[in-house]
Amino acid sequence: MNKLITIIHLNKTIILFLLLVVASNCYSNQYPIIIPHHAGGGEYPENTLYAIKRDIDDGFSYINITLELSKDKIPILFYGFDLAKTTNGNGNPENFTVAELKKLDAGYNFKKLGLVGYPFRDKGITIPTFSEVLEIIPDNTILIVDIKTNKYKSLIDSLCKTLTAIQLKQIIFYSTNADIIKYLKEKIPNAKVFQNRDTTRLMLLNAYTHHKLQKNFLISRDIQWIAFENERNMQVCESFTLGKGCNNVSFKNLWNKKLLDDIKKINNNINAVMIAVNTPKEYIYAQDIGMFGVYTDHPRLLKSSTVTKT
């Protein structure tokens, strides 16, 4: 009887071990989270409720949007400073009130690969306010909010007044401007943010040239999110006594498996996101090296590659 019990316990231990091995392999091989960039601007009109609703319907749990500030100091979704980029208007969106912006067609200039003409014109698609977005976001959806305005203090002050504690838990902030993140953390200390892009760039370039990750880039336990492109054109400059010389250099494979493994050893809380992943080949590479997520303008194209990859 005792021998039987021992065998049963032994079998349970073996089964548990095998399950852990399988789980570990699944985790290391899991598909990176697909994050629609500008709500998936390569497939639907970018930064619109129309695109966001389809992202939600299609099961994307993380969505990236871009915030600017209207003339009447209301946070709006738009990328860039020329309305002609996506709408039938002209000028800087920040020089118009929300009421004026709502008269524009935000699907006017969208063209989709494989389709003739402008399929989203006259569909009632408008420039949304951030408040309108928050009204439709489900509890299980995370917004990655990129602040793209020089009027960031007014925008952040507005967010301080309107965001609830529950809404704040569903938002991760990103900006290419370190001053924006600094001011945001001063006003909203518990806001979740991506690491300063300048720091991430320096970390990746340092690891790229020295083949070793320096711990000091990730020493803060508050850092949970980092993001950068896998390929990036940069200017490398050298200072001389009589001036300086600069060259444009194309860096490829800034992210790799060893780097990500080293990052996890230093700070296991880190979620690394690869920016500008727009082909199945790029997505499969991101999966193979263990990225947490990817920014993409073509989320449905990448999602289909998770089905077809063998």
XYZ file of C-alpha atoms in Angstrom:
310
model
C 0.000 0.000 0.000
C 2.781 2.416 0.992
C 4.656 1.457 -2.172
C 1.554 2.274 -4.238
C 1.191 5.691 -2.570
C 4.879 6.403 -3.231
C 4.454 5.526 -6.918
C 1.371 7.758 -7.176
C 3.241 10.686 -5.594
C 6.182 10.051 -7.908
C 3.933 10.025 -10.970
C 2.306 13.280 -9.854
C 5.742 14.855 -9.472
C 6.776 13.745 -12.962
C 3.528 15.030 -14.472
C 3.924 18.373 -12.688
C 7.504 18.660 -13.948
C 6.436 17.922 -17.535
C 3.644 20.496 -17.321
C 6.110 23.108 -16.108
C 8.477 22.311 -18.966
C 5.661 22.591 -21.501
C 4.453 25.843 -19.933
C 7.964 27.221 -20.006
C 8.382 26.335 -23.665
C 5.003 27.830 -24.520
C 5.907 31.047 -22.735
C 9.238 31.406 -24.486
C 7.565 30.661 -27.836
C 4.429 32.711 -27.342
C 3.358 35.188 -29.979
C 4.137 38.795 -29.065
C 1.157 40.950 -28.179
C 0.006 42.783 -31.319
C -0.482 46.491 -30.610
C -2.342 48.422 -33.339
C -0.249 51.573 -33.890
C -2.468 54.666 -34.174
C -5.270 52.104 -33.722
C -4.044 50.245 -36.830
C -3.635 53.112 -39.281
C -2.565 50.888 -42.163
C -5.933 49.126 -42.208
C -8.456 51.742 -41.040
C -8.415 55.550 -40.642
C -5.827 56.147 -37.922
C -6.674 57.441 -34.448
C -10.436 57.215 -34.970
C -13.260 55.595 -33.035
C -14.010 53.607 -36.184
C -10.575 51.941 -36.053
C -10.590 51.512 -32.270
C -13.985 49.782 -32.279
C -12.737 47.300 -34.848
C -9.585 46.681 -32.836
C -11.785 45.847 -29.857
C -14.088 43.623 -31.930
C -11.083 41.766 -33.361
C -9.681 41.001 -29.919
C -6.675 43.318 -29.657
C -6.145 43.883 -25.936
C -3.589 46.699 -26.329
C -4.231 49.722 -28.573
C -1.904 52.645 -29.266
C -3.327 56.138 -29.850
C -1.831 59.627 -30.185
C -2.958 62.660 -28.198
C -2.765 66.339 -29.106
C -4.645 69.349 -27.707
C -7.426 71.327 -29.370
C -7.614 75.131 -29.296
C -10.153 74.899 -26.463
C -7.730 72.673 -24.500
C -9.475 69.352 -24.985
C -7.323 66.233 -25.607
C -7.973 64.914 -29.123
C -6.688 62.004 -31.199
C -4.449 63.102 -34.061
C -0.915 62.485 -35.277
C 1.008 65.337 -36.879
C 0.305 69.012 -37.319
C -1.402 69.131 -40.705
C -5.073 68.234 -40.951
C -4.640 67.519 -44.670
C -2.721 64.371 -43.737
C -5.911 62.461 -42.980
C -8.878 64.855 -43.336
C -10.475 67.286 -45.805
C -9.185 70.190 -43.712
C -5.968 72.186 -43.601
C -3.795 73.607 -40.852
C -2.623 72.604 -37.409
C -5.382 70.738 -35.515
C -4.290 72.477 -32.321
C -5.452 75.793 -33.824
C -9.060 74.593 -34.020
C -11.756 73.958 -31.421
C -13.289 70.516 -31.033
C -16.519 71.820 -32.592
C -14.559 72.942 -35.663
C -12.603 69.688 -35.871
C -15.807 67.636 -35.671
C -16.910 69.111 -39.005
C -14.010 67.404 -40.782
C -13.979 63.961 -42.397
C -11.266 61.919 -40.626
C -11.528 59.137 -43.211
C -11.162 61.453 -46.182
C -7.576 60.721 -47.257
C -7.313 57.093 -46.198
C -6.358 54.669 -48.953
C -6.186 50.945 -48.368
C -3.877 48.611 -50.257
C -5.870 46.616 -52.777
C -8.872 48.954 -52.766
C -9.642 51.599 -55.385
C -10.267 55.182 -54.336
C -11.035 56.383 -50.827
C -13.320 53.801 -49.194
C -13.869 55.683 -45.932
C -14.945 59.079 -47.235
C -18.377 60.336 -46.167
C -18.776 57.585 -43.559
C -19.259 59.996 -40.662
C -15.766 59.329 -39.277
C -14.560 62.282 -37.210
C -11.586 63.287 -35.071
C -12.419 61.907 -31.611
C -11.760 63.386 -28.204
C -9.933 61.290 -25.637
C -13.083 61.254 -23.493
C -15.002 59.605 -26.329
C -12.372 56.887 -26.524
C -12.510 56.210 -22.789
C -16.279 55.728 -23.040
C -15.943 52.733 -25.384
C -12.857 50.986 -23.981
C -13.695 47.652 -22.262
C -12.228 46.789 -18.865
C -9.833 44.260 -20.412
C -8.296 46.688 -22.929
C -5.115 48.694 -22.339
C -4.471 52.018 -24.072
C -0.904 53.022 -24.887
C -1.158 56.798 -25.087
C 1.515 58.694 -27.015
C 1.543 62.402 -26.116
C 2.560 64.400 -29.220
C 2.165 68.067 -28.412
C 4.303 70.999 -27.321
C 1.342 72.017 -25.169
C 1.838 68.927 -23.061
C 1.523 70.719 -19.721
C -2.009 71.867 -20.527
C -2.862 68.415 -21.871
C -1.528 66.625 -18.796
C -3.235 69.130 -16.485
C -6.484 68.301 -18.267
C -5.894 64.564 -17.794
C -5.298 65.131 -14.077
C -8.784 66.590 -13.763
C -10.637 64.023 -15.839
C -8.988 60.599 -15.485
C -10.382 58.337 -12.789
C -8.223 55.894 -10.832
C -9.834 53.003 -12.711
C -9.169 54.585 -16.109
C -5.566 55.290 -15.135
C -4.994 51.562 -14.554
C -5.881 50.938 -18.208
C -3.398 53.464 -19.607
C 0.347 53.334 -20.268
C 1.920 56.603 -21.380
C 4.643 56.984 -23.980
C 6.459 59.959 -25.447
C 9.609 60.620 -27.451
C 10.046 63.782 -25.350
C 11.623 63.085 -21.944
C 10.246 66.356 -20.524
C 6.703 65.166 -21.169
C 7.150 61.974 -19.168
C 8.911 63.889 -16.402
C 6.031 66.370 -16.086
C 3.469 63.569 -16.269
C 5.100 61.704 -13.366
C 5.222 64.926 -11.337
C 1.487 65.486 -11.829
C 0.385 61.817 -11.783
C 3.021 59.869 -9.795
C 1.255 56.514 -10.178
C 0.960 56.776 -13.964
C 2.475 53.848 -15.866
C 5.040 55.017 -18.411
C 7.519 53.683 -20.922
C 11.186 54.217 -20.222
C 12.635 57.472 -21.531
C 13.295 56.802 -25.235
C 16.726 58.448 -25.002
C 17.690 55.965 -22.290
C 16.354 53.010 -24.285
C 18.261 54.125 -27.384
C 21.494 54.467 -25.428
C 20.949 51.060 -23.812
C 20.413 49.359 -27.181
C 23.345 51.077 -28.885
C 25.608 50.280 -25.953
C 24.620 46.613 -26.084
C 24.924 46.634 -29.887
C 28.507 47.903 -29.883
C 29.808 46.184 -26.725
C 27.722 42.961 -26.996
C 26.846 43.372 -23.327
C 23.942 44.929 -21.443
C 24.811 47.430 -18.734
C 22.725 46.957 -15.597
C 22.413 50.655 -14.798
C 19.953 51.178 -17.668
C 17.360 48.957 -15.963
C 18.154 49.341 -12.283
C 14.872 51.093 -11.428
C 12.151 48.634 -10.431
C 9.588 51.212 -11.596
C 10.562 50.543 -15.205
C 8.164 47.992 -16.685
C 7.916 49.082 -20.310
C 10.578 49.795 -22.936
C 10.110 50.292 -26.675
C 12.246 50.920 -29.727
C 12.571 49.957 -33.386
C 14.551 46.897 -34.436
C 15.989 48.814 -37.378
C 16.744 52.519 -37.203
C 18.665 55.069 -39.238
C 20.694 57.317 -36.937
C 23.335 59.983 -37.265
C 26.686 59.183 -35.675
C 28.867 62.224 -34.978
C 32.508 62.566 -33.974
C 33.890 65.788 -32.475
C 37.241 67.191 -33.583
C 39.319 70.163 -32.489
C 38.174 72.035 -35.599
C 34.584 70.832 -35.667
C 32.793 67.514 -36.101
C 32.034 64.896 -38.714
C 28.738 63.017 -39.016
C 27.551 59.930 -40.880
C 24.123 58.402 -41.329
C 24.226 54.813 -40.113
C 21.559 52.124 -40.479
C 21.397 49.878 -37.416
C 19.724 46.480 -37.811
C 18.684 43.900 -35.228
C 19.029 46.232 -32.274
C 16.882 43.653 -30.459
C 18.061 40.044 -30.099
C 17.386 37.037 -27.887
C 20.517 37.376 -25.753
C 19.705 41.013 -25.019
C 16.146 40.165 -23.973
C 17.353 37.281 -21.799
C 19.838 39.630 -20.114
C 17.123 42.247 -19.585
C 14.929 39.676 -17.827
C 17.813 38.612 -15.591
C 18.285 42.199 -14.432
C 14.613 43.174 -14.227
C 12.004 40.474 -14.746
C 9.209 43.079 -14.715
C 10.258 44.500 -18.079
C 7.916 44.270 -21.068
C 9.896 44.970 -24.253
C 8.016 46.252 -27.303
C 9.387 46.384 -30.850
C 8.208 49.391 -32.870
C 7.397 49.386 -36.623
C 6.755 45.680 -37.159
C 4.693 45.577 -40.346
C 5.433 42.253 -42.061
C 4.918 38.629 -40.985
C 8.679 38.070 -41.315
C 9.414 40.887 -38.847
C 6.720 39.580 -36.507
C 8.110 36.032 -36.540
C 11.560 37.424 -35.725
C 10.058 39.308 -32.766
C 8.499 36.064 -31.560
C 11.674 34.036 -32.011
C 13.733 36.372 -29.828
C 11.042 36.712 -27.144
C 9.583 40.220 -27.503
C 6.573 40.938 -25.294
C 4.804 42.978 -27.936
C 5.023 44.802 -31.256
C 3.692 48.092 -32.602
C 2.192 47.652 -36.058
C 0.154 49.588 -38.609
C -1.170 46.245 -39.904
C -2.426 44.272 -36.877
C -4.711 41.944 -38.826
C -1.965 41.025 -41.261
C 0.271 40.022 -38.354
C -2.570 38.210 -36.619
C -3.090 36.093 -39.730
C 0.589 35.098 -39.647
C 0.067 33.451 -36.245
C -2.352 31.088 -37.972
C -0.305 30.392 -41.107
C 3.163 30.058 -39.482
C 4.283 26.418 -39.281
